[in-house]
């Protein structure tokens, strides 16, 4: 049985007609840049994320970049973030001439460890970027308290966590100065191409992001600041408007799949046998519905790379999120980090493996995944 890491055909089949109708609507309106589709989507996503404003942008990467631009982050500034994330989290800092300062993760949640943030603050620190990794909120209360104490901005990287709820029900992206979303096709809410959004409760930040999104011009051709073309594409917004009403259902299907994996892994005995670890859903006990939205389902295993090869040979997709921690990336050699500096993140990069968790995944497919993993460790 083939078990792909992701199956977008299964997601699109039941809504195919609506997707084509949305594309047709855009063509018939001849409105391809911003316009009503984008505005509607911005309003609905902002509300979904418990935020006053939403500004559609070209990608999650650009959401991060434009947020930092809006804050005026630049040369000589330092921004604290996690070493366990997609590259864009750190790349957006460096592209503005600022310096990423990496702080190790909590080994249980795999999110930024707030205790270690304090020790990394210097007179140059301007902001913190917590990442709500894999679909679970970072521990925001201590992070926000540290930021308030030191007058730092908090830009939440919620690219993998749309709708994820903190222990008190606050949603990813709504807690800091700005939140950054990605609509990359593999995200819980995915476009048919690239897309992103900045959400914020601060009208001034929203205004600045809107200005920067269209070359810093206001009115058109009169440039107050140097911005860029960061617009969310209207066709993508029209697709996303069709998909957004399904998001809660897709998320709960992912959660059901996660619970099924938990049960199947428990029955497998692999935790005792090889020390396999499952994702820890830390906010589940707080009874919030979206305690984890499982953009990824990450297990931690010994002999990870060989397992991945074995899974592939048996038709099962998996992915390593991420093989190299950001502080040890080649492009960051000049920052002077060494192997062993951030041991928890480094260990996670050796052990983490993402399994298929997409909403339409079947029970039989999940049972196959467990069986093949069991076979591998029983060889
Ligand atoms: C944590 C994180 N940050 C940022 C991004 C960048 O988003 P995009 O791919 O839309 O540019 C991603 C997407 O993969 C991500 O997972």
Tab-separated table of C-alpha atoms and ligand atoms in Angstrom:
chain	number	residue	atom	x	y	z
A	1	UNK	CA	0.000	0.000	0.000
A	2	UNK	CA	1.298	3.421	-0.984
A	3	UNK	CA	1.156	6.052	1.754
A	4	UNK	CA	2.268	9.441	0.462
A	5	UNK	CA	3.475	12.136	2.841
A	6	UNK	CA	0.751	14.394	1.491
A	7	UNK	CA	-2.165	13.828	-0.894
A	8	UNK	CA	-3.566	17.089	-2.207
A	9	UNK	CA	-5.639	15.297	-4.859
A	10	UNK	CA	-7.683	13.768	-2.038
A	11	UNK	CA	-8.251	17.248	-0.593
A	12	UNK	CA	-9.152	18.826	-3.925
A	13	UNK	CA	-11.436	16.117	-5.357
A	14	UNK	CA	-14.564	17.040	-3.328
A	15	UNK	CA	-14.104	20.812	-3.862
A	16	UNK	CA	-12.825	20.713	-7.432
A	17	UNK	CA	-15.907	22.403	-8.903
A	18	UNK	CA	-15.722	25.266	-6.419
A	19	UNK	CA	-12.015	25.753	-7.068
A	20	UNK	CA	-12.589	26.043	-10.814
A	21	UNK	CA	-15.543	28.369	-10.254
A	22	UNK	CA	-13.326	30.639	-8.145
A	23	UNK	CA	-10.681	30.782	-10.863
A	24	UNK	CA	-13.359	31.541	-13.457
A	25	UNK	CA	-14.750	34.309	-11.269
A	26	UNK	CA	-11.354	36.019	-11.150
A	27	UNK	CA	-10.951	35.726	-14.914
A	28	UNK	CA	-14.460	37.033	-15.553
A	29	UNK	CA	-13.855	39.991	-13.233
A	30	UNK	CA	-10.472	40.765	-14.796
A	31	UNK	CA	-9.302	41.697	-11.325
A	32	UNK	CA	-5.935	40.092	-10.779
A	33	UNK	CA	-4.179	42.318	-8.256
A	34	UNK	CA	-5.515	42.675	-4.693
A	35	UNK	CA	-9.232	43.570	-4.942
A	36	UNK	CA	-12.268	41.955	-3.280
A	37	UNK	CA	-10.989	38.357	-3.185
A	38	UNK	CA	-7.911	39.413	-1.241
A	39	UNK	CA	-9.859	41.764	1.032
A	40	UNK	CA	-12.443	39.096	1.907
A	41	UNK	CA	-9.734	36.568	2.595
A	42	UNK	CA	-7.776	39.022	4.767
A	43	UNK	CA	-10.832	39.818	6.870
A	44	UNK	CA	-11.799	36.178	7.339
A	45	UNK	CA	-8.291	34.982	8.206
A	46	UNK	CA	-7.741	37.886	10.623
A	47	UNK	CA	-10.995	36.928	12.391
A	48	UNK	CA	-9.997	33.251	12.367
A	49	UNK	CA	-6.698	34.218	13.998
A	50	UNK	CA	-8.375	36.500	16.575
A	51	UNK	CA	-6.592	39.477	15.068
A	52	UNK	CA	-7.897	42.885	14.087
A	53	UNK	CA	-5.974	43.109	10.798
A	54	UNK	CA	-4.720	40.737	8.118
A	55	UNK	CA	-2.473	41.764	5.252
A	56	UNK	CA	-2.134	39.209	2.471
A	57	UNK	CA	1.421	38.827	1.224
A	58	UNK	CA	3.317	36.763	-1.314
A	59	UNK	CA	4.549	33.972	0.998
A	60	UNK	CA	5.266	33.036	4.586
A	61	UNK	CA	8.868	34.037	3.989
A	62	UNK	CA	7.766	37.481	2.858
A	63	UNK	CA	5.397	37.751	5.831
A	64	UNK	CA	8.423	37.389	8.097
A	65	UNK	CA	10.570	39.737	6.030
A	66	UNK	CA	7.969	42.492	5.763
A	67	UNK	CA	7.115	42.233	9.490
A	68	UNK	CA	10.747	42.799	10.397
A	69	UNK	CA	10.938	45.627	7.831
A	70	UNK	CA	7.856	47.214	9.397
A	71	UNK	CA	9.609	47.126	12.763
A	72	UNK	CA	12.645	48.833	11.236
A	73	UNK	CA	14.980	45.923	12.008
A	74	UNK	CA	18.310	46.378	10.261
A	75	UNK	CA	22.090	46.445	10.517
A	76	UNK	CA	23.520	46.071	14.044
A	77	UNK	CA	20.254	44.678	15.391
A	78	UNK	CA	19.956	41.243	16.934
A	79	UNK	CA	16.884	39.035	16.725
A	80	UNK	CA	16.519	35.980	18.948
A	81	UNK	CA	15.020	32.854	17.439
A	82	UNK	CA	15.063	29.064	17.414
A	83	UNK	CA	17.607	26.894	15.601
A	84	UNK	CA	14.892	24.325	14.793
A	85	UNK	CA	12.783	25.821	12.030
A	86	UNK	CA	12.484	26.243	8.298
A	87	UNK	CA	15.296	28.434	6.973
A	88	UNK	CA	13.053	31.447	6.273
A	89	UNK	CA	12.761	32.186	9.998
A	90	UNK	CA	16.445	33.049	10.214
A	91	UNK	CA	16.939	34.089	6.599
A	92	UNK	CA	14.499	36.974	6.968
A	93	UNK	CA	16.618	38.379	9.804
A	94	UNK	CA	19.871	38.108	7.881
A	95	UNK	CA	18.437	39.569	4.677
A	96	UNK	CA	17.835	42.826	6.540
A	97	UNK	CA	21.445	42.976	7.739
A	98	UNK	CA	20.516	41.977	11.276
A	99	UNK	CA	22.005	39.071	13.219
A	100	UNK	CA	20.051	35.962	14.223
A	101	UNK	CA	20.821	34.844	17.765
A	102	UNK	CA	19.889	31.210	18.192
A	103	UNK	CA	18.610	29.932	21.518
A	104	UNK	CA	18.135	26.225	22.199
A	105	UNK	CA	14.768	24.476	22.214
A	106	UNK	CA	12.794	22.770	24.945
A	107	UNK	CA	13.342	19.042	24.312
A	108	UNK	CA	9.703	18.164	25.028
A	109	UNK	CA	7.862	20.756	22.949
A	110	UNK	CA	10.705	21.334	20.448
A	111	UNK	CA	9.807	25.036	20.626
A	112	UNK	CA	12.016	27.881	21.821
A	113	UNK	CA	12.999	27.513	25.500
A	114	UNK	CA	11.950	30.765	27.233
A	115	UNK	CA	14.461	30.285	30.067
A	116	UNK	CA	17.323	30.481	27.588
A	117	UNK	CA	16.009	33.587	25.833
A	118	UNK	CA	16.788	35.790	28.827
A	119	UNK	CA	20.458	34.819	28.755
A	120	UNK	CA	20.779	35.814	25.093
A	121	UNK	CA	19.496	39.377	25.403
A	122	UNK	CA	22.031	42.153	24.784
A	123	UNK	CA	21.773	45.900	24.234
A	124	UNK	CA	21.378	45.140	20.509
A	125	UNK	CA	18.394	42.795	20.827
A	126	UNK	CA	15.328	44.204	19.084
A	127	UNK	CA	12.946	41.296	18.642
A	128	UNK	CA	12.154	37.651	19.341
A	129	UNK	CA	10.761	35.270	16.716
A	130	UNK	CA	9.120	32.276	18.394
A	131	UNK	CA	8.096	29.593	15.906
A	132	UNK	CA	4.953	27.576	16.617
A	133	UNK	CA	6.656	24.521	15.256
A	134	UNK	CA	4.755	21.665	13.600
A	135	UNK	CA	1.421	23.245	14.603
A	136	UNK	CA	1.768	23.754	18.363
A	137	UNK	CA	2.121	27.139	20.047
A	138	UNK	CA	5.378	28.019	21.735
A	139	UNK	CA	5.148	28.859	25.444
A	140	UNK	CA	4.155	32.473	24.904
A	141	UNK	CA	3.533	33.858	28.414
A	142	UNK	CA	7.173	33.893	29.523
A	143	UNK	CA	8.274	34.981	26.044
A	144	UNK	CA	5.885	37.939	26.062
A	145	UNK	CA	6.912	38.835	29.626
A	146	UNK	CA	10.610	38.874	28.708
A	147	UNK	CA	9.814	40.946	25.605
A	148	UNK	CA	7.811	43.459	27.647
A	149	UNK	CA	10.596	43.743	30.249
A	150	UNK	CA	13.169	44.521	27.556
A	151	UNK	CA	10.905	46.421	25.139
A	152	UNK	CA	11.339	43.863	22.375
A	153	UNK	CA	8.950	43.142	19.532
A	154	UNK	CA	7.605	39.600	19.171
A	155	UNK	CA	7.039	38.347	15.639
A	156	UNK	CA	5.318	34.983	15.760
A	157	UNK	CA	6.260	32.575	13.006
A	158	UNK	CA	2.891	30.838	12.715
A	159	UNK	CA	3.595	29.465	9.234
A	160	UNK	CA	2.838	25.916	10.421
A	161	UNK	CA	0.213	26.828	12.978
A	162	UNK	CA	-2.846	28.595	11.569
A	163	UNK	CA	-5.583	28.433	14.219
A	164	UNK	CA	-3.409	26.646	16.811
A	165	UNK	CA	-4.388	27.644	20.327
A	166	UNK	CA	-2.266	28.512	23.300
A	167	UNK	CA	-3.311	27.013	26.659
A	168	UNK	CA	-5.734	29.908	27.243
A	169	UNK	CA	-7.301	29.750	23.788
A	170	UNK	CA	-5.373	32.617	22.207
A	171	UNK	CA	-4.581	31.738	18.634
A	172	UNK	CA	-1.185	31.586	16.943
A	173	UNK	CA	-0.244	34.950	15.489
A	174	UNK	CA	-2.507	37.017	17.765
A	175	UNK	CA	-0.279	37.166	20.815
A	176	UNK	CA	2.796	39.092	19.724
A	177	UNK	CA	3.330	42.289	17.747
A	178	UNK	CA	2.663	40.494	14.459
A	179	UNK	CA	2.001	36.928	13.323
A	180	UNK	CA	3.196	35.398	10.063
A	181	UNK	CA	1.234	32.760	8.174
A	182	UNK	CA	2.136	30.654	5.154
A	183	UNK	CA	-0.266	29.218	2.587
A	184	UNK	CA	2.371	27.021	0.951
A	185	UNK	CA	0.449	24.056	-0.543
A	186	UNK	CA	1.448	21.612	2.218
A	187	UNK	CA	0.205	23.837	5.030
A	188	UNK	CA	-3.131	23.102	6.771
A	189	UNK	CA	-4.577	25.911	4.654
A	190	UNK	CA	-2.676	25.674	1.384
A	191	UNK	CA	-2.916	27.687	-1.826
A	192	UNK	CA	-2.222	26.312	-5.304
A	193	UNK	CA	1.094	28.125	-5.173
A	194	UNK	CA	2.675	30.575	-2.779
A	195	UNK	CA	0.923	32.896	-0.364
A	196	UNK	CA	1.189	34.302	3.130
A	197	UNK	CA	-0.308	36.772	5.561
A	198	UNK	CA	0.687	39.090	8.372
A	199	UNK	CA	-1.914	39.288	11.131
A	200	UNK	CA	-1.793	41.886	13.873
A	201	UNK	CA	-3.908	43.677	16.450
A	202	UNK	CA	-1.863	46.839	15.991
A	203	UNK	CA	-3.303	49.181	13.336
A	204	UNK	CA	-0.002	51.059	13.005
A	205	UNK	CA	1.896	47.857	12.223
A	206	UNK	CA	-0.827	46.872	9.740
A	207	UNK	CA	-0.614	50.231	8.020
A	208	UNK	CA	3.163	49.966	7.733
A	209	UNK	CA	2.969	46.450	6.293
A	210	UNK	CA	0.341	47.587	3.757
A	211	UNK	CA	2.576	50.473	2.722
A	212	UNK	CA	5.654	48.255	2.343
A	213	UNK	CA	3.637	45.651	0.413
A	214	UNK	CA	3.191	47.979	-2.567
A	215	UNK	CA	6.685	49.455	-2.939
A	216	UNK	CA	6.200	51.887	-0.061
A	217	UNK	CA	4.135	54.101	-2.384
A	218	UNK	CA	1.232	56.186	-1.089
A	219	UNK	CA	-0.381	57.450	-3.158
A	220	UNK	CA	0.783	55.318	-6.075
A	221	UNK	CA	4.122	56.529	-7.536
A	222	UNK	CA	4.908	58.666	-4.464
A	223	UNK	CA	7.251	56.599	-2.338
A	224	UNK	CA	7.423	57.292	1.370
A	225	UNK	CA	9.717	54.348	2.093
A	226	UNK	CA	11.442	51.600	0.135
A	227	UNK	CA	9.124	48.610	0.067
A	228	UNK	CA	8.635	45.873	-2.484
A	229	UNK	CA	6.063	43.801	-4.294
A	230	UNK	CA	4.809	41.629	-1.457
A	231	UNK	CA	1.203	41.220	-2.621
A	232	UNK	CA	-0.884	38.077	-2.161
A	233	UNK	CA	-1.961	36.965	-5.614
A	234	UNK	CA	-5.710	37.414	-6.267
A	235	UNK	CA	-6.062	33.981	-7.882
A	236	UNK	CA	-4.532	32.369	-4.813
A	237	UNK	CA	-6.838	34.382	-2.546
A	238	UNK	CA	-9.844	33.141	-4.540
A	239	UNK	CA	-8.692	29.515	-4.038
A	240	UNK	CA	-8.057	30.127	-0.354
A	241	UNK	CA	-11.534	31.652	0.054
A	242	UNK	CA	-12.956	28.322	-1.122
A	243	UNK	CA	-10.745	26.330	1.251
A	244	UNK	CA	-10.976	28.388	4.449
A	245	UNK	CA	-14.457	27.120	5.483
A	246	UNK	CA	-13.047	23.551	5.488
A	247	UNK	CA	-10.047	24.351	7.666
A	248	UNK	CA	-11.574	23.408	11.032
A	249	UNK	CA	-12.779	20.085	9.660
A	250	UNK	CA	-9.365	19.327	8.129
A	251	UNK	CA	-7.660	20.219	11.389
A	252	UNK	CA	-9.878	17.932	13.429
A	253	UNK	CA	-9.233	15.117	10.922
A	254	UNK	CA	-5.494	15.670	11.440
A	255	UNK	CA	-6.048	15.537	15.214
A	256	UNK	CA	-7.995	12.281	14.873
A	257	UNK	CA	-5.163	10.830	12.821
A	258	UNK	CA	-2.682	11.927	15.497
A	259	UNK	CA	-4.760	10.228	18.212
A	260	UNK	CA	-4.924	7.068	16.113
A	261	UNK	CA	-1.135	7.078	15.662
A	262	UNK	CA	-0.768	7.489	19.427
A	263	UNK	CA	-2.962	4.469	20.059
A	264	UNK	CA	-1.282	2.356	17.379
A	265	UNK	CA	2.214	3.279	18.556
A	266	UNK	CA	1.270	2.445	22.134
A	267	UNK	CA	0.047	-0.975	21.024
A	268	UNK	CA	3.261	-1.474	19.046
A	269	UNK	CA	5.443	-1.361	22.163
A	270	UNK	CA	8.054	0.652	20.254
A	271	UNK	CA	8.444	3.244	23.003
A	272	UNK	CA	9.743	0.619	25.427
A	273	UNK	CA	11.627	-1.358	22.792
A	274	UNK	CA	13.587	1.371	21.017
A	275	UNK	CA	12.741	4.560	22.918
A	276	UNK	CA	10.493	5.939	20.152
A	277	UNK	CA	8.975	9.260	21.216
A	278	UNK	CA	5.712	10.770	20.004
A	279	UNK	CA	4.880	14.471	19.727
A	280	UNK	CA	3.827	15.954	23.062
A	281	UNK	CA	0.602	17.938	22.813
A	282	UNK	CA	1.235	20.181	25.803
A	283	UNK	CA	-1.993	22.185	25.636
A	284	UNK	CA	-4.338	19.204	25.254
A	285	UNK	CA	-5.168	19.191	28.968
A	286	UNK	CA	-6.210	22.828	28.837
A	287	UNK	CA	-9.229	21.684	26.797
A	288	UNK	CA	-8.721	24.088	23.905
A	289	UNK	CA	-9.999	22.591	20.657
A	290	UNK	CA	-6.932	23.422	18.587
A	291	UNK	CA	-4.293	22.379	21.143
A	292	UNK	CA	-2.146	21.180	18.217
A	293	UNK	CA	-3.063	21.430	14.548
A	294	UNK	CA	-0.552	18.799	13.423
A	295	UNK	CA	0.833	20.363	10.293
A	296	UNK	CA	3.420	17.684	10.927
A	297	UNK	CA	3.406	14.549	13.068
A	298	UNK	CA	6.955	14.173	14.303
A	299	UNK	CA	8.303	11.028	15.906
A	300	UNK	CA	11.784	10.769	17.408
A	301	UNK	CA	13.618	7.556	16.693
A	302	UNK	CA	17.073	5.978	16.750
A	303	UNK	CA	18.616	5.069	13.402
A	304	UNK	CA	16.302	7.609	11.750
A	305	UNK	CA	17.944	7.832	8.318
A	306	UNK	CA	17.912	4.056	7.780
A	307	UNK	CA	14.256	3.941	8.871
A	308	UNK	CA	13.430	6.639	6.355
A	309	UNK	CA	15.093	4.676	3.544
A	310	UNK	CA	13.192	1.550	4.616
A	311	UNK	CA	9.886	3.465	4.642
A	312	UNK	CA	10.611	4.770	1.165
A	313	UNK	CA	11.362	1.251	-0.100
A	314	UNK	CA	7.936	0.236	1.226
A	315	UNK	CA	6.045	3.078	-0.431
A	316	UNK	CA	5.708	5.296	2.626
A	317	UNK	CA	6.498	8.983	2.468
A	318	UNK	CA	8.235	10.750	5.330
A	319	UNK	CA	10.302	13.893	5.757
A	320	UNK	CA	13.037	15.172	8.008
A	321	UNK	CA	12.105	18.464	9.614
A	322	UNK	CA	14.952	19.483	9.725
A	323	UNK	CA	18.239	17.702	8.951
A	324	UNK	CA	20.539	20.601	9.926
A	325	UNK	CA	19.823	23.114	12.689
A	326	UNK	CA	19.932	26.715	11.537
A	327	UNK	CA	23.002	27.681	13.594
A	328	UNK	CA	25.067	25.018	11.811
A	329	UNK	CA	23.964	25.891	8.266
A	330	UNK	CA	26.881	26.569	5.932
A	331	UNK	CA	25.715	30.127	5.226
A	332	UNK	CA	25.935	30.926	8.947
A	333	UNK	CA	29.526	29.766	9.479
A	334	UNK	CA	30.581	33.350	10.050
A	335	UNK	CA	28.267	33.569	13.076
A	336	UNK	CA	30.742	31.300	14.864
A	337	UNK	CA	28.434	28.582	16.221
A	338	UNK	CA	29.953	25.141	16.760
A	339	UNK	CA	28.547	21.642	16.982
A	340	UNK	CA	27.413	21.133	20.580
A	341	UNK	CA	26.425	24.766	21.189
A	342	UNK	CA	22.679	24.054	21.045
A	343	UNK	CA	22.504	20.353	21.911
A	344	UNK	CA	18.736	19.877	22.103
A	345	UNK	CA	18.149	21.230	18.602
A	346	UNK	CA	21.080	19.246	17.262
A	347	UNK	CA	19.721	16.048	18.800
A	348	UNK	CA	16.249	16.704	17.379
A	349	UNK	CA	17.783	17.087	13.912
A	350	UNK	CA	19.295	13.596	14.279
A	351	UNK	CA	16.090	11.946	15.489
A	352	UNK	CA	13.054	13.785	14.059
A	353	UNK	CA	10.958	12.188	11.363
A	354	UNK	CA	7.655	13.518	9.998
A	355	UNK	CA	5.041	10.862	9.117
A	356	UNK	CA	1.989	11.265	6.834
A	357	UNK	CA	-0.764	13.061	8.814
A	358	UNK	CA	-2.885	14.731	6.115
A	359	UNK	CA	-6.652	14.791	6.801
A	360	UNK	CA	-7.719	12.138	4.280
A	361	UNK	CA	-5.169	9.557	5.474
A	362	UNK	CA	-7.022	6.294	6.158
A	363	UNK	CA	-6.891	3.946	9.132
A	364	UNK	CA	-5.472	1.229	6.877
A	365	UNK	CA	-2.727	3.541	5.686
A	366	UNK	CA	-1.809	4.427	9.261
A	367	UNK	CA	-1.759	0.749	10.241
A	368	UNK	CA	0.586	0.119	7.310
A	369	UNK	CA	2.920	2.886	8.489
A	370	UNK	CA	3.091	1.368	11.978
A	371	UNK	CA	3.593	-2.134	10.635
A	372	UNK	CA	6.494	-1.113	8.414
A	373	UNK	CA	8.147	0.820	11.259
A	374	UNK	CA	7.729	-2.201	13.542
A	375	UNK	CA	9.178	-4.517	10.886
A	376	UNK	CA	12.193	-2.250	10.539
A	377	UNK	CA	13.061	-2.364	14.227
A	378	UNK	CA	12.331	-6.111	14.453
A	379	UNK	CA	14.734	-7.032	11.652
B	1	LIG	C1	8.225	27.688	10.194
B	1	LIG	C2	8.166	28.263	8.822
B	1	LIG	N1	8.482	29.557	8.640
B	1	LIG	C3	8.415	30.137	7.433
B	1	LIG	C4	8.018	29.445	6.319
B	1	LIG	C5	8.027	30.111	4.984
B	1	LIG	O1	6.822	30.050	4.340
B	1	LIG	P1	6.730	30.051	2.722
B	1	LIG	O2	7.169	28.714	2.270
B	1	LIG	O3	5.294	30.323	2.469
B	1	LIG	O4	7.608	31.144	2.242
B	1	LIG	C6	7.658	28.107	6.449
B	1	LIG	C7	7.200	27.326	5.277
B	1	LIG	O5	7.613	26.313	4.909
B	1	LIG	C8	7.754	27.485	7.729
B	1	LIG	O6	7.439	26.204	7.889
